[in-house]
XYZ file of C-alpha atoms in Angstrom:
757
model
C 114.465 -86.047 -128.573
C 113.028 -89.081 -126.926
C 115.640 -91.301 -126.651
C 115.461 -91.818 -122.895
C 111.739 -92.864 -123.281
C 110.965 -96.701 -123.853
C 107.565 -97.269 -125.160
C 105.701 -100.950 -125.338
C 103.481 -101.120 -128.686
C 100.669 -103.798 -127.918
C 98.397 -102.292 -130.717
C 96.969 -104.816 -132.998
C 95.711 -102.690 -135.933
C 96.920 -99.282 -137.260
C 96.712 -97.834 -133.834
C 100.361 -98.692 -133.947
C 100.552 -95.269 -135.377
C 100.779 -93.885 -131.867
C 104.401 -96.026 -130.948
C 105.187 -94.856 -134.546
C 104.882 -91.129 -133.564
C 107.160 -91.455 -130.999
C 109.525 -93.781 -132.623
C 109.702 -90.842 -135.354
C 110.773 -88.416 -132.064
C 113.363 -90.613 -131.079
C 111.795 -93.074 -128.520
C 112.687 -96.552 -128.523
C 109.416 -98.846 -129.169
C 109.228 -102.130 -128.841
C 106.080 -103.810 -130.754
C 105.029 -107.186 -128.442
C 103.248 -109.414 -131.015
C 101.593 -112.557 -130.490
C 103.456 -115.813 -132.339
C 101.136 -115.132 -135.262
C 102.289 -111.436 -135.562
C 99.631 -108.551 -135.413
C 96.988 -108.378 -137.374
C 98.404 -105.678 -139.654
C 101.068 -108.396 -140.755
C 97.904 -109.902 -142.589
C 96.719 -106.519 -143.889
C 97.246 -106.369 -147.906
C 98.247 -104.679 -149.722
C 101.703 -106.707 -149.845
C 104.743 -106.063 -151.609
C 104.212 -107.791 -155.130
C 100.856 -108.927 -153.854
C 102.833 -111.863 -152.334
C 101.056 -112.293 -148.924
C 103.645 -112.212 -146.475
C 103.573 -111.365 -142.913
C 106.820 -109.669 -143.418
C 105.815 -107.420 -146.164
C 102.530 -106.031 -145.512
C 102.433 -102.541 -146.577
C 99.988 -101.416 -143.939
C 102.376 -103.174 -141.407
C 105.418 -101.302 -142.916
C 103.997 -98.021 -142.850
C 103.494 -97.389 -138.873
C 106.296 -100.056 -137.941
C 109.423 -98.345 -138.978
C 112.018 -98.017 -136.307
C 110.554 -100.348 -134.037
C 111.966 -103.418 -132.536
C 109.593 -106.607 -132.533
C 109.410 -109.234 -129.722
C 107.039 -112.261 -129.682
C 105.776 -112.710 -126.248
C 102.441 -115.113 -126.087
C 100.211 -113.102 -123.533
C 98.063 -115.510 -123.573
C 99.587 -118.371 -121.612
C 101.582 -117.743 -118.386
C 104.871 -117.840 -119.326
C 104.068 -114.933 -121.792
C 102.390 -112.996 -119.213
C 105.336 -113.159 -116.518
C 107.913 -112.140 -119.302
C 105.368 -109.213 -120.563
C 105.058 -108.132 -116.904
C 108.763 -108.029 -116.414
C 109.035 -106.037 -119.765
C 106.383 -103.510 -118.399
C 108.475 -102.630 -115.288
C 111.107 -101.304 -117.838
C 108.564 -99.184 -119.414
C 107.428 -95.489 -119.600
C 104.443 -96.027 -121.785
C 102.247 -98.421 -123.042
C 99.882 -98.428 -125.654
C 97.307 -100.851 -126.799
C 93.981 -101.293 -128.701
C 92.652 -104.418 -127.091
C 88.822 -104.303 -126.350
C 87.476 -103.035 -123.241
C 87.953 -105.510 -120.612
C 90.311 -107.752 -122.289
C 93.567 -107.118 -120.816
C 91.827 -107.280 -117.595
C 91.052 -110.540 -118.154
C 94.469 -111.404 -118.230
C 95.602 -110.396 -115.453
C 97.265 -107.267 -117.269
C 94.790 -104.444 -116.752
C 96.068 -100.762 -116.166
C 95.503 -101.618 -111.992
C 97.569 -104.772 -112.500
C 100.189 -103.359 -114.621
C 100.219 -99.831 -112.377
C 100.891 -102.118 -109.049
C 104.151 -103.337 -111.120
C 105.398 -99.995 -112.482
C 103.410 -96.942 -110.756
C 105.269 -94.766 -113.133
C 103.530 -96.540 -116.057
C 101.405 -94.211 -118.559
C 99.133 -96.540 -120.404
C 96.992 -95.536 -123.518
C 94.068 -97.531 -124.264
C 92.634 -96.909 -127.807
C 89.090 -98.397 -128.610
C 86.610 -97.565 -131.174
C 84.308 -96.027 -128.282
C 86.222 -95.874 -125.307
C 86.675 -97.786 -122.569
C 83.651 -96.578 -120.256
C 79.754 -95.834 -121.324
C 76.808 -97.797 -122.088
C 78.386 -98.919 -126.023
C 81.851 -99.900 -125.043
C 81.349 -103.555 -125.701
C 79.701 -102.733 -128.958
C 81.881 -104.083 -131.827
C 83.615 -101.170 -133.672
C 85.798 -100.487 -136.522
C 86.910 -97.414 -138.885
C 83.710 -97.403 -140.862
C 81.469 -96.956 -137.365
C 83.525 -95.017 -135.776
C 83.255 -92.456 -138.350
C 79.490 -92.877 -138.744
C 79.399 -92.485 -135.205
C 81.505 -89.298 -135.345
C 79.222 -87.238 -137.479
C 82.266 -86.834 -140.118
C 80.620 -89.322 -142.490
C 77.202 -87.973 -142.560
C 78.797 -84.254 -144.212
C 81.263 -86.177 -146.811
C 79.793 -87.340 -150.281
C 77.367 -86.845 -153.241
C 73.831 -85.489 -151.869
C 71.790 -88.130 -153.296
C 74.243 -90.972 -152.236
C 74.741 -92.603 -149.149
C 77.853 -90.770 -146.865
C 81.020 -92.204 -147.639
C 84.330 -92.496 -145.502
C 87.511 -91.554 -146.646
C 88.965 -94.912 -148.719
C 92.009 -95.297 -146.564
C 91.000 -95.845 -143.059
C 91.304 -92.613 -140.910
C 89.822 -92.748 -137.489
C 92.173 -95.144 -135.165
C 95.087 -93.100 -137.100
C 93.410 -89.768 -135.433
C 92.856 -91.692 -132.107
C 96.244 -92.986 -132.065
C 97.907 -89.428 -132.433
C 95.703 -88.316 -129.910
C 97.050 -91.088 -127.804
C 100.941 -90.250 -128.478
C 99.857 -86.518 -127.648
C 98.286 -87.494 -124.452
C 100.970 -89.923 -123.476
C 103.614 -87.068 -123.880
C 101.819 -84.703 -121.539
C 101.221 -87.231 -118.890
C 104.914 -87.967 -119.402
C 105.518 -84.280 -118.277
C 102.911 -84.456 -115.592
C 105.013 -87.810 -114.136
C 108.062 -85.374 -113.399
C 106.078 -83.711 -110.843
C 104.047 -86.608 -109.411
C 106.230 -89.261 -110.096
C 103.081 -91.454 -111.002
C 101.731 -92.696 -114.374
C 98.112 -92.679 -115.007
C 95.857 -94.233 -117.435
C 94.603 -92.680 -121.262
C 91.003 -93.714 -122.685
C 91.007 -92.821 -126.319
C 87.824 -93.290 -128.684
C 88.232 -93.274 -131.959
C 84.546 -92.073 -132.298
C 85.613 -88.818 -130.399
C 88.571 -88.286 -132.150
C 86.979 -87.576 -135.452
C 84.438 -85.634 -133.414
C 86.995 -82.821 -132.332
C 87.374 -81.543 -136.202
C 83.684 -81.007 -136.518
C 82.071 -77.916 -135.091
C 78.940 -78.374 -137.044
C 78.338 -81.187 -134.814
C 77.455 -78.641 -132.362
C 74.988 -76.606 -134.430
C 71.840 -78.664 -133.064
C 72.956 -77.157 -129.650
C 73.496 -73.898 -130.751
C 70.246 -73.089 -132.907
C 72.546 -72.788 -136.075
C 72.321 -73.832 -139.497
C 73.268 -77.641 -140.286
C 75.515 -78.746 -142.834
C 74.360 -80.813 -145.561
C 76.062 -83.204 -147.735
C 77.947 -81.894 -151.241
C 80.481 -83.494 -152.767
C 83.749 -81.522 -153.573
C 82.654 -78.709 -151.457
C 80.011 -77.638 -148.437
C 76.634 -76.877 -148.066
C 75.239 -74.518 -145.138
C 71.933 -73.109 -144.485
C 71.192 -73.196 -148.578
C 74.281 -72.040 -149.615
C 76.116 -74.433 -151.661
C 79.515 -73.630 -152.081
C 81.731 -75.879 -154.275
C 85.499 -76.349 -153.668
C 86.170 -78.658 -156.256
C 85.926 -78.400 -160.319
C 87.379 -80.047 -163.047
C 89.878 -78.787 -164.966
C 91.752 -79.773 -168.356
C 93.242 -82.614 -166.636
C 92.145 -83.179 -163.872
C 90.631 -81.363 -161.056
C 91.685 -78.499 -158.730
C 90.408 -76.790 -155.526
C 89.191 -73.057 -156.012
C 88.591 -71.646 -152.594
C 85.979 -68.984 -153.162
C 84.464 -68.268 -150.161
C 83.280 -65.367 -148.012
C 84.399 -62.866 -145.466
C 87.100 -60.398 -144.826
C 89.841 -63.211 -144.946
C 88.942 -64.603 -148.159
C 87.624 -61.615 -150.221
C 91.104 -60.451 -151.680
C 91.701 -63.696 -152.798
C 88.327 -64.008 -154.445
C 88.702 -60.499 -156.027
C 91.951 -61.254 -157.685
C 90.667 -64.524 -159.180
C 87.526 -62.770 -160.736
C 89.776 -60.082 -162.361
C 91.740 -62.959 -164.048
C 88.357 -64.421 -165.382
C 87.438 -60.942 -166.566
C 90.570 -60.804 -167.983
C 89.950 -63.869 -170.160
C 86.631 -62.891 -171.142
C 84.655 -65.213 -168.695
C 83.668 -62.742 -166.020
C 80.506 -60.405 -166.394
C 79.454 -57.039 -164.568
C 77.503 -59.249 -162.027
C 80.222 -61.314 -160.890
C 82.703 -58.142 -160.900
C 80.046 -56.375 -158.710
C 79.880 -59.133 -155.552
C 81.181 -57.568 -152.269
C 83.105 -60.761 -151.366
C 83.327 -59.373 -147.505
C 79.597 -58.984 -147.307
C 78.324 -61.719 -149.738
C 77.373 -64.147 -146.823
C 75.310 -61.624 -145.087
C 73.359 -60.677 -148.219
C 72.475 -64.073 -149.359
C 71.513 -64.948 -145.798
C 69.084 -61.985 -145.530
C 67.677 -62.084 -149.148
C 69.407 -58.874 -149.875
C 70.990 -60.775 -153.132
C 69.451 -63.994 -154.444
C 70.853 -67.384 -154.012
C 70.730 -67.354 -157.911
C 73.850 -64.968 -158.162
C 75.717 -67.535 -156.003
C 74.655 -70.130 -158.382
C 75.843 -68.093 -161.781
C 79.047 -67.294 -160.102
C 79.887 -70.558 -159.616
C 78.901 -71.426 -163.039
C 81.408 -68.868 -164.254
C 84.370 -70.407 -162.514
C 83.376 -74.019 -163.415
C 83.600 -73.042 -166.946
C 86.777 -70.647 -166.737
C 88.427 -73.464 -164.533
C 87.621 -76.189 -167.249
C 90.034 -74.153 -169.693
C 93.347 -74.397 -167.337
C 95.981 -77.364 -166.676
C 96.948 -78.116 -163.414
C 100.235 -76.968 -164.549
C 98.967 -73.412 -165.639
C 96.398 -73.232 -162.088
C 99.968 -73.762 -160.241
C 101.368 -71.195 -161.828
C 98.414 -68.860 -161.202
C 98.585 -69.644 -157.576
C 101.813 -68.157 -157.121
C 102.037 -65.361 -159.816
C 98.400 -63.874 -158.944
C 98.398 -64.834 -155.052
C 95.224 -66.939 -155.343
C 93.563 -69.994 -153.258
C 93.988 -72.323 -156.298
C 95.755 -75.690 -156.052
C 95.286 -79.208 -158.190
C 93.948 -82.258 -156.844
C 96.634 -84.680 -156.687
C 96.542 -88.359 -156.625
C 99.399 -90.598 -155.094
C 101.084 -90.608 -158.003
C 101.689 -87.355 -158.426
C 102.868 -87.037 -154.828
C 105.889 -88.843 -155.605
C 106.869 -86.800 -158.326
C 105.813 -83.576 -156.560
C 108.992 -81.477 -157.151
C 108.102 -79.413 -153.720
C 108.392 -82.491 -151.431
C 111.477 -83.744 -153.242
C 113.227 -80.194 -152.733
C 112.680 -80.227 -149.100
C 113.751 -83.975 -149.139
C 110.723 -84.940 -147.590
C 110.884 -88.858 -148.831
C 112.831 -91.220 -146.685
C 113.576 -94.500 -149.146
C 114.241 -97.779 -147.347
C 116.309 -100.480 -148.957
C 113.879 -103.923 -149.420
C 116.050 -105.640 -151.713
C 119.162 -105.300 -153.946
C 118.366 -102.148 -156.070
C 114.924 -101.676 -154.812
C 113.466 -99.266 -152.199
C 110.138 -98.100 -150.414
C 109.440 -94.624 -150.061
C 108.053 -93.508 -146.859
C 106.842 -90.205 -145.738
C 109.485 -88.512 -143.993
C 110.064 -86.200 -140.823
C 106.772 -85.350 -138.941
C 108.688 -81.875 -138.638
C 112.172 -79.910 -139.101
C 113.650 -79.304 -135.484
C 116.610 -76.945 -134.759
C 117.469 -78.884 -132.238
C 117.488 -83.185 -131.241
C 116.062 -83.568 -134.930
C 115.510 -87.354 -134.867
C 117.454 -89.486 -137.470
C 115.578 -90.949 -140.116
C 113.824 -94.722 -139.413
C 115.226 -97.757 -139.941
C 112.550 -100.527 -141.771
C 109.948 -102.364 -140.242
C 111.212 -105.242 -138.405
C 110.553 -108.924 -139.232
C 108.397 -110.688 -136.963
C 110.376 -111.441 -133.748
C 113.523 -109.793 -135.157
C 114.371 -108.875 -131.441
C 112.697 -111.053 -129.189
C 116.147 -112.078 -127.875
C 117.800 -109.083 -127.739
C 115.049 -107.259 -125.664
C 116.682 -105.879 -122.171
C 115.100 -106.145 -118.839
C 117.309 -104.327 -116.409
C 115.925 -100.560 -117.335
C 113.811 -98.560 -115.188
C 111.663 -95.571 -115.745
C 113.374 -92.041 -114.397
C 110.851 -90.606 -112.344
C 111.204 -88.565 -109.098
C 111.775 -90.589 -106.187
C 109.587 -88.794 -103.942
C 106.330 -88.330 -105.597
C 104.843 -85.050 -105.410
C 101.346 -83.249 -105.002
C 99.111 -84.644 -107.434
C 95.632 -83.696 -106.050
C 93.718 -81.372 -108.580
C 97.006 -80.347 -110.264
C 96.407 -79.840 -113.953
C 98.962 -81.698 -116.115
C 100.663 -78.744 -117.833
C 100.072 -76.305 -114.951
C 102.857 -73.571 -115.049
C 103.301 -73.995 -119.182
C 102.930 -70.513 -120.859
C 102.344 -70.210 -124.824
C 101.703 -67.304 -126.857
C 99.730 -68.133 -130.054
C 99.960 -65.875 -133.313
C 98.486 -68.809 -135.068
C 94.891 -68.721 -136.251
C 91.741 -70.778 -138.056
C 92.248 -74.782 -136.858
C 95.460 -76.500 -137.503
C 97.708 -74.892 -134.892
C 94.950 -73.298 -132.640
C 92.944 -76.742 -132.140
C 96.415 -78.409 -130.868
C 97.020 -75.199 -128.564
C 93.518 -75.870 -127.185
C 94.646 -78.865 -125.744
C 97.569 -77.277 -123.818
C 95.013 -75.064 -122.561
C 92.702 -77.894 -121.763
C 95.577 -79.223 -119.583
C 96.063 -76.503 -117.593
C 98.778 -74.226 -119.764
C 98.171 -70.396 -119.905
C 97.676 -69.597 -123.381
C 97.669 -65.941 -124.486
C 96.066 -65.659 -128.311
C 97.357 -62.816 -130.306
C 95.201 -61.204 -132.996
C 94.511 -57.949 -134.682
C 91.293 -56.096 -134.171
C 91.365 -55.353 -137.714
C 91.850 -58.679 -139.119
C 90.748 -61.159 -136.488
C 91.039 -64.892 -136.936
C 89.272 -66.146 -139.924
C 87.621 -68.684 -137.722
C 85.665 -65.648 -136.155
C 83.618 -65.366 -139.415
C 83.271 -69.022 -140.357
C 79.286 -70.837 -139.926
C 77.885 -71.993 -137.614
C 76.851 -69.491 -135.466
C 74.665 -69.594 -132.475
C 71.075 -68.701 -133.253
C 72.611 -67.474 -136.675
C 73.508 -64.157 -134.882
C 76.792 -63.217 -137.062
C 79.251 -61.769 -134.613
C 83.060 -62.245 -134.085
C 82.438 -63.896 -130.972
C 79.792 -66.075 -131.472
C 81.445 -68.566 -133.905
C 80.912 -72.282 -133.186
C 84.142 -73.201 -134.555
C 86.239 -70.445 -133.225
C 84.661 -71.374 -129.776
C 85.610 -74.935 -130.336
C 89.300 -74.278 -131.285
C 89.916 -71.659 -128.933
C 88.227 -72.293 -125.512
C 90.348 -71.528 -122.201
C 92.786 -69.166 -123.876
C 93.089 -65.475 -123.167
C 92.605 -62.662 -125.878
C 94.992 -59.913 -126.591
C 94.421 -57.757 -129.524
C 97.555 -56.379 -130.671
C 98.614 -54.846 -134.329
C 102.043 -56.184 -135.130
C 102.845 -53.269 -137.602
C 102.543 -50.488 -135.108
C 106.267 -49.954 -133.752
C 104.765 -49.614 -130.136
C 104.064 -53.784 -130.380
C 107.553 -54.236 -130.619
C 107.845 -53.928 -126.911
C 104.842 -56.058 -125.906
C 105.945 -59.000 -128.178
C 109.231 -58.874 -126.745
C 107.878 -59.193 -123.654
C 105.571 -61.854 -124.288
C 108.819 -64.082 -125.814
C 110.621 -63.702 -122.293
C 107.575 -64.820 -120.719
C 106.646 -67.593 -122.598
C 107.761 -71.437 -122.934
C 106.007 -71.531 -126.358
C 105.219 -69.755 -129.099
C 103.207 -70.501 -132.051
C 102.798 -68.733 -135.526
C 100.922 -69.792 -139.046
C 101.950 -66.744 -140.963
C 102.922 -67.146 -144.463
C 106.575 -68.460 -144.328
C 108.882 -65.813 -143.656
C 106.243 -63.023 -142.663
C 107.006 -63.142 -139.171
C 110.898 -62.442 -139.539
C 110.375 -59.693 -141.915
C 108.070 -58.174 -139.242
C 111.039 -58.532 -136.645
C 109.833 -61.273 -135.168
C 111.744 -64.277 -136.275
C 112.994 -66.964 -133.927
C 116.556 -65.740 -134.106
C 115.218 -62.308 -132.681
C 112.986 -63.982 -130.298
C 115.593 -66.462 -128.758
C 117.710 -63.663 -128.167
C 115.704 -62.756 -125.216
C 114.795 -66.257 -124.437
C 117.048 -68.701 -125.468
C 114.672 -71.536 -124.344
C 111.932 -70.328 -126.285
C 110.155 -72.933 -128.762
C 108.567 -71.701 -131.655
C 106.532 -73.404 -134.036
C 105.733 -72.112 -137.368
C 103.039 -73.838 -138.871
C 102.199 -73.611 -142.836
C 100.558 -75.217 -145.599
C 103.701 -76.460 -147.258
C 106.779 -75.762 -144.926
C 109.116 -72.662 -144.627
C 111.397 -73.833 -147.242
C 111.006 -74.995 -151.003
C 109.899 -73.976 -153.968
C 106.122 -74.008 -153.297
C 106.571 -72.584 -149.412
C 104.979 -69.206 -150.385
C 101.410 -70.655 -151.333
C 99.042 -69.287 -148.761
C 96.060 -71.380 -148.230
C 93.741 -73.408 -145.872
C 93.278 -76.906 -145.481
C 91.076 -77.592 -148.114
C 93.792 -76.965 -150.533
C 96.518 -78.977 -148.551
C 93.994 -82.067 -148.753
C 93.921 -81.628 -152.594
C 97.847 -81.302 -152.751
C 98.079 -84.372 -150.360
C 95.608 -86.581 -152.231
C 93.040 -86.810 -150.065
C 90.098 -85.538 -152.454
C 90.842 -88.057 -155.020
C 90.593 -91.231 -153.089
C 87.209 -90.062 -151.484
C 84.348 -90.528 -153.324
C 82.550 -93.017 -156.023
C 84.455 -94.924 -158.422
C 81.860 -93.743 -161.232
C 81.986 -90.034 -159.980
C 84.096 -86.940 -159.744
C 86.316 -86.965 -156.365
C 83.377 -86.212 -153.385
C 86.442 -85.198 -151.243
C 86.550 -85.174 -147.290
C 84.517 -82.766 -145.570
C 86.156 -79.272 -144.801
C 89.740 -78.521 -144.550
C 90.639 -81.970 -143.659
C 94.117 -81.378 -143.134
C 93.196 -79.213 -140.567
C 92.161 -82.202 -138.210
C 95.175 -84.398 -138.872
C 98.065 -81.716 -138.689
C 97.117 -81.145 -134.618
C 98.114 -84.347 -133.658
C 101.722 -83.937 -135.368
C 101.816 -80.368 -133.800
C 100.869 -81.490 -130.319
C 103.630 -83.967 -130.250
C 106.356 -82.152 -131.765
C 105.823 -79.292 -129.098
C 105.721 -81.932 -126.327
C 108.766 -83.716 -127.493
C 110.401 -80.253 -127.867
C 109.726 -79.175 -124.140
C 110.812 -82.810 -123.079
C 114.584 -82.100 -125.237
C 114.415 -78.615 -123.387
C 113.753 -80.340 -119.993
C 116.748 -82.202 -120.767
C 119.208 -80.025 -122.549
C 118.121 -76.282 -121.515
C 118.108 -75.769 -125.510
C 114.742 -73.967 -126.930
C 114.442 -74.314 -130.824
C 112.590 -73.505 -134.048
C 109.947 -76.193 -135.331
C 108.968 -75.987 -138.887
C 105.926 -77.932 -139.567
C 104.357 -78.300 -143.062
C 100.318 -79.058 -142.817
C 100.694 -80.887 -146.012
C 103.833 -83.481 -144.850
C 102.080 -83.857 -141.635
C 98.688 -85.024 -143.464
C 100.851 -87.294 -145.850
C 101.700 -89.876 -142.760
C 98.294 -90.805 -142.596
C 98.600 -91.935 -146.303
C 101.371 -94.157 -146.167
C 100.036 -97.464 -147.028
C 98.738 -95.817 -149.927
C 101.857 -94.298 -150.505
C 103.785 -97.629 -150.265
C 101.769 -99.107 -152.397
C 102.124 -96.704 -155.372
C 106.154 -96.615 -154.507
C 106.540 -100.479 -154.611
C 103.606 -101.811 -156.605
C 103.008 -99.117 -158.822
C 99.328 -98.743 -158.036
C 97.150 -95.426 -157.847
C 94.973 -95.713 -154.548
C 91.422 -95.388 -156.348
C 87.843 -93.852 -154.369
C 85.771 -96.834 -153.908
C 82.598 -95.612 -151.914
C 82.539 -97.297 -148.859
C 83.693 -100.844 -149.805
C 86.913 -102.281 -148.025
C 89.054 -105.088 -149.603
C 89.000 -107.422 -146.416
C 84.807 -107.182 -145.353
C 81.573 -107.766 -147.484
C 79.126 -106.236 -146.663
C 80.806 -103.115 -145.612
C 78.753 -100.043 -146.463
C 76.089 -97.398 -145.259
C 72.505 -98.555 -145.617
C 69.465 -96.454 -146.149
C 67.037 -96.780 -142.826
C 63.790 -95.270 -141.989
C 63.761 -91.518 -142.360
C 65.022 -88.693 -144.221
C 68.686 -88.835 -145.322
C 68.961 -91.653 -142.515
C 71.782 -94.334 -142.506
C 73.388 -97.045 -140.576
C 76.732 -98.367 -141.085
C 77.633 -102.156 -141.137
C 81.021 -103.791 -141.405
C 80.312 -107.621 -141.326
C 83.354 -110.071 -140.568
C 83.492 -113.725 -141.841
C 82.391 -115.020 -138.551
C 79.284 -112.687 -138.407
C 78.172 -113.090 -141.578
C 76.066 -116.395 -141.505
C 74.405 -114.356 -138.484
C 73.904 -111.129 -140.578
C 72.449 -113.449 -143.580
C 69.670 -114.855 -141.259
C 68.847 -111.643 -139.694
C 68.141 -110.534 -143.350
C 66.220 -113.257 -143.819
C 68.392 -115.010 -146.355
C 70.077 -117.999 -144.204
C 71.185 -119.586 -147.867
C 73.722 -117.259 -148.314
C 75.271 -118.042 -145.173
C 78.057 -120.539 -146.856
C 79.310 -117.642 -148.828
C 83.181 -116.585 -148.225
C 84.406 -112.855 -148.834
C 85.440 -113.175 -152.164
C 81.884 -114.901 -153.319
C 79.982 -111.833 -151.247
C 82.447 -109.262 -152.945
C 80.945 -111.035 -156.210
C 77.368 -110.745 -155.095
C 77.635 -107.366 -153.226
C 75.128 -105.446 -155.170
C 72.612 -108.311 -154.501
C 73.650 -108.248 -150.576
C 73.377 -104.596 -150.580
C 69.790 -104.726 -152.044
C 68.643 -107.190 -149.245
C 70.501 -105.567 -146.321
C 68.373 -102.267 -147.242
C 65.225 -103.801 -147.147
C 65.938 -104.607 -143.951
C 67.643 -101.598 -142.697
C 64.784 -99.190 -144.540
C 62.099 -100.571 -141.847
C 64.208 -99.692 -138.838
C 65.671 -96.174 -137.908
C 69.311 -96.197 -137.657
C 69.767 -96.247 -134.118
C 67.106 -98.952 -133.709
C 68.829 -101.008 -136.464
C 72.412 -100.614 -134.967
C 70.996 -101.920 -131.835
C 69.552 -105.013 -133.286
C 72.781 -105.670 -135.350
C 75.107 -105.048 -132.060
C 72.869 -107.325 -129.894
C 73.995 -110.062 -132.574
C 77.533 -109.133 -132.299
C 77.611 -107.420 -135.651
C 79.484 -103.939 -136.178
C 76.976 -101.231 -137.147
C 76.391 -97.788 -135.782
C 74.126 -94.723 -136.842
C 75.362 -92.183 -139.149
C 74.973 -89.207 -137.432
C 74.093 -86.049 -138.316
C 74.753 -82.989 -135.781
C 71.171 -84.359 -133.733
C 72.862 -87.640 -133.785
C 75.936 -86.794 -132.584
C 74.311 -84.532 -129.653
C 71.992 -87.404 -128.320
C 74.451 -89.980 -128.761
C 74.321 -91.959 -125.278
C 77.982 -93.179 -125.653
C 79.095 -89.484 -126.204
C 76.680 -87.868 -123.729
C 78.074 -90.734 -121.097
C 81.597 -89.304 -121.737
C 80.295 -85.350 -121.666
C 81.949 -85.007 -125.046
C 79.784 -81.971 -125.483
C 80.032 -79.586 -122.648
C 78.747 -75.816 -122.008
C 81.552 -73.445 -120.937
C 81.085 -69.406 -120.252
C 81.341 -67.104 -123.124
C 81.451 -63.316 -123.072
C 79.236 -62.695 -125.959
C 76.573 -64.948 -125.410
C 77.386 -66.075 -121.610
C 77.707 -69.596 -122.261
C 78.326 -71.580 -125.398
C 78.494 -75.313 -126.472
C 81.904 -76.820 -127.264
C 84.043 -79.860 -127.222
C 85.183 -81.672 -124.362
C 89.026 -82.209 -124.219
């Protein structure tokens, strides 16, 4: 679909995912590397644990299908070569420190003068502008500053990050989607532009709870394997007979039928009681909040669920999920994933030969397209493999006479109809609205979007139009109430299909077709229509009928098992985690399909599996399992490459600061904490004495607030950031400078806080 697009990938770290996404959609991607290769080539694990720049599994994960050209941009000759290459490019991705490329004469303004059509995306920890842009940054500290980490982990220990770094992957996903939006705008203006992506901001986008402080709403508390909000502890992860399982027993209209069926199963097997059977799952949350029912009722219900699930195996729970239509799924390890029958049946895995008789198993298609499906990607290139083969004659295909650009939204004129709900697709469609698309969101007044019923609510006022999360994921859209079961709805739906460029839906697989609104029917009235169907496990395969939410997909994909402490049960990431990952793939898939339609006239149907999308964020662990037979194990906040690397208690209640120390900054940190005699310890020695060093750092951080500690450490070049809660993100000077939280008009309250695009 993107075979006419050339991308230059100058990223040094896992931000290479941006180029990987566009390569996966057919673009030509040239990875420009310095003579020693990009940093990911030196990042383990390696094939057979033998250090080799051409055998890093991190590098393989996000560089398949690219070309590798060695260009030394630190020399005059190399910079001249790079400038010649930039003239040929449509997109540049880079993750340099702010100002670093400009100091080499390769900043955005320098490159735009050479190629005005260039779309240049910079991916950094905190953005390219603002008071903290020169702060050192890493995955750990970007996560800490986003508010996500504060909500993840055990309440009696430090907050944790997901074991496999995620922040720059999410930022890279945002960069890829933004680049495709900018390319669409370029068709009118003829001009490229600069895209500024902050990893810190990327992670906040999935966190409406960050706005609770501004909204006078209940704050989220940390709870392993569940969520704790306003005194309500809602476990989601439970031990089962041979591992762990997710069991979603939440409250409200959307969840109630599932909860009632699960309780009926418990009652059948003698685990229930009259109190449990009497719970009104539709109104339970309100009853608990008002005190009509005590929290002890919820606690006793959870005790029953815990005892009951402990008697079941993963296989029994899988079977019950389908037979009884329950929100239950096993929590899988990466090892389980490679043998998962559903992924095998869908042909998801792509096996790449690495030596005679030996293959590496990679995550497969981003989505399934009925038109322009890209080919499977080849292996990652060896360092400099294509240096001599790169061509310099190409030029971007842009209008010869640039059009009007003043105050024109990038997606002005794009028309979208949305039948999707909750988070995964609505948050991607929100981005389309942010950039000028007209979006009509269709709901049924009798069964509205589940997000309308989910905390936090402004001023704790429970109302369909007062959910902060609904506001975050649906700002800028128009709302239409339509009951699709009524015969009169058909003319309306067909009218919308004729009008639209894009339609999205997230009903259970096959449901929209059974209603008479499948792609075949709608494309008959609009052959150019792009229709995206998003579901937990895709439209085909033995488990495709499973209904569910991102909590379940996160468990299926392995995220729960790799988050938490080695000596405890899995903690799991906060929230329906795959709902925060899939939108990046949704957006890129839609934009690539529009690009394809512009060139061919063909609309199409896109089958997007939320679980499959999420597995791309775990590619290094999947490769390690596939090649080295090693199952990724949760490890708190540890990092095999950096020590100390963790979250340390600071002055105040549940107050923490994240610190990630490189080898070159360790002597300075040792001096700051009053232990200069430890300055000569290398990383291996520091790992051996990690507990001792953690105690020494904590004795220093406890004397300071988390923001004060981070400021002092950053003044000495040490990567640190306060672990923000909702109040912290609302007052963060970097996020404030970048206007990340904004007030928008809202019908019920008059105004409401939301996240900026």
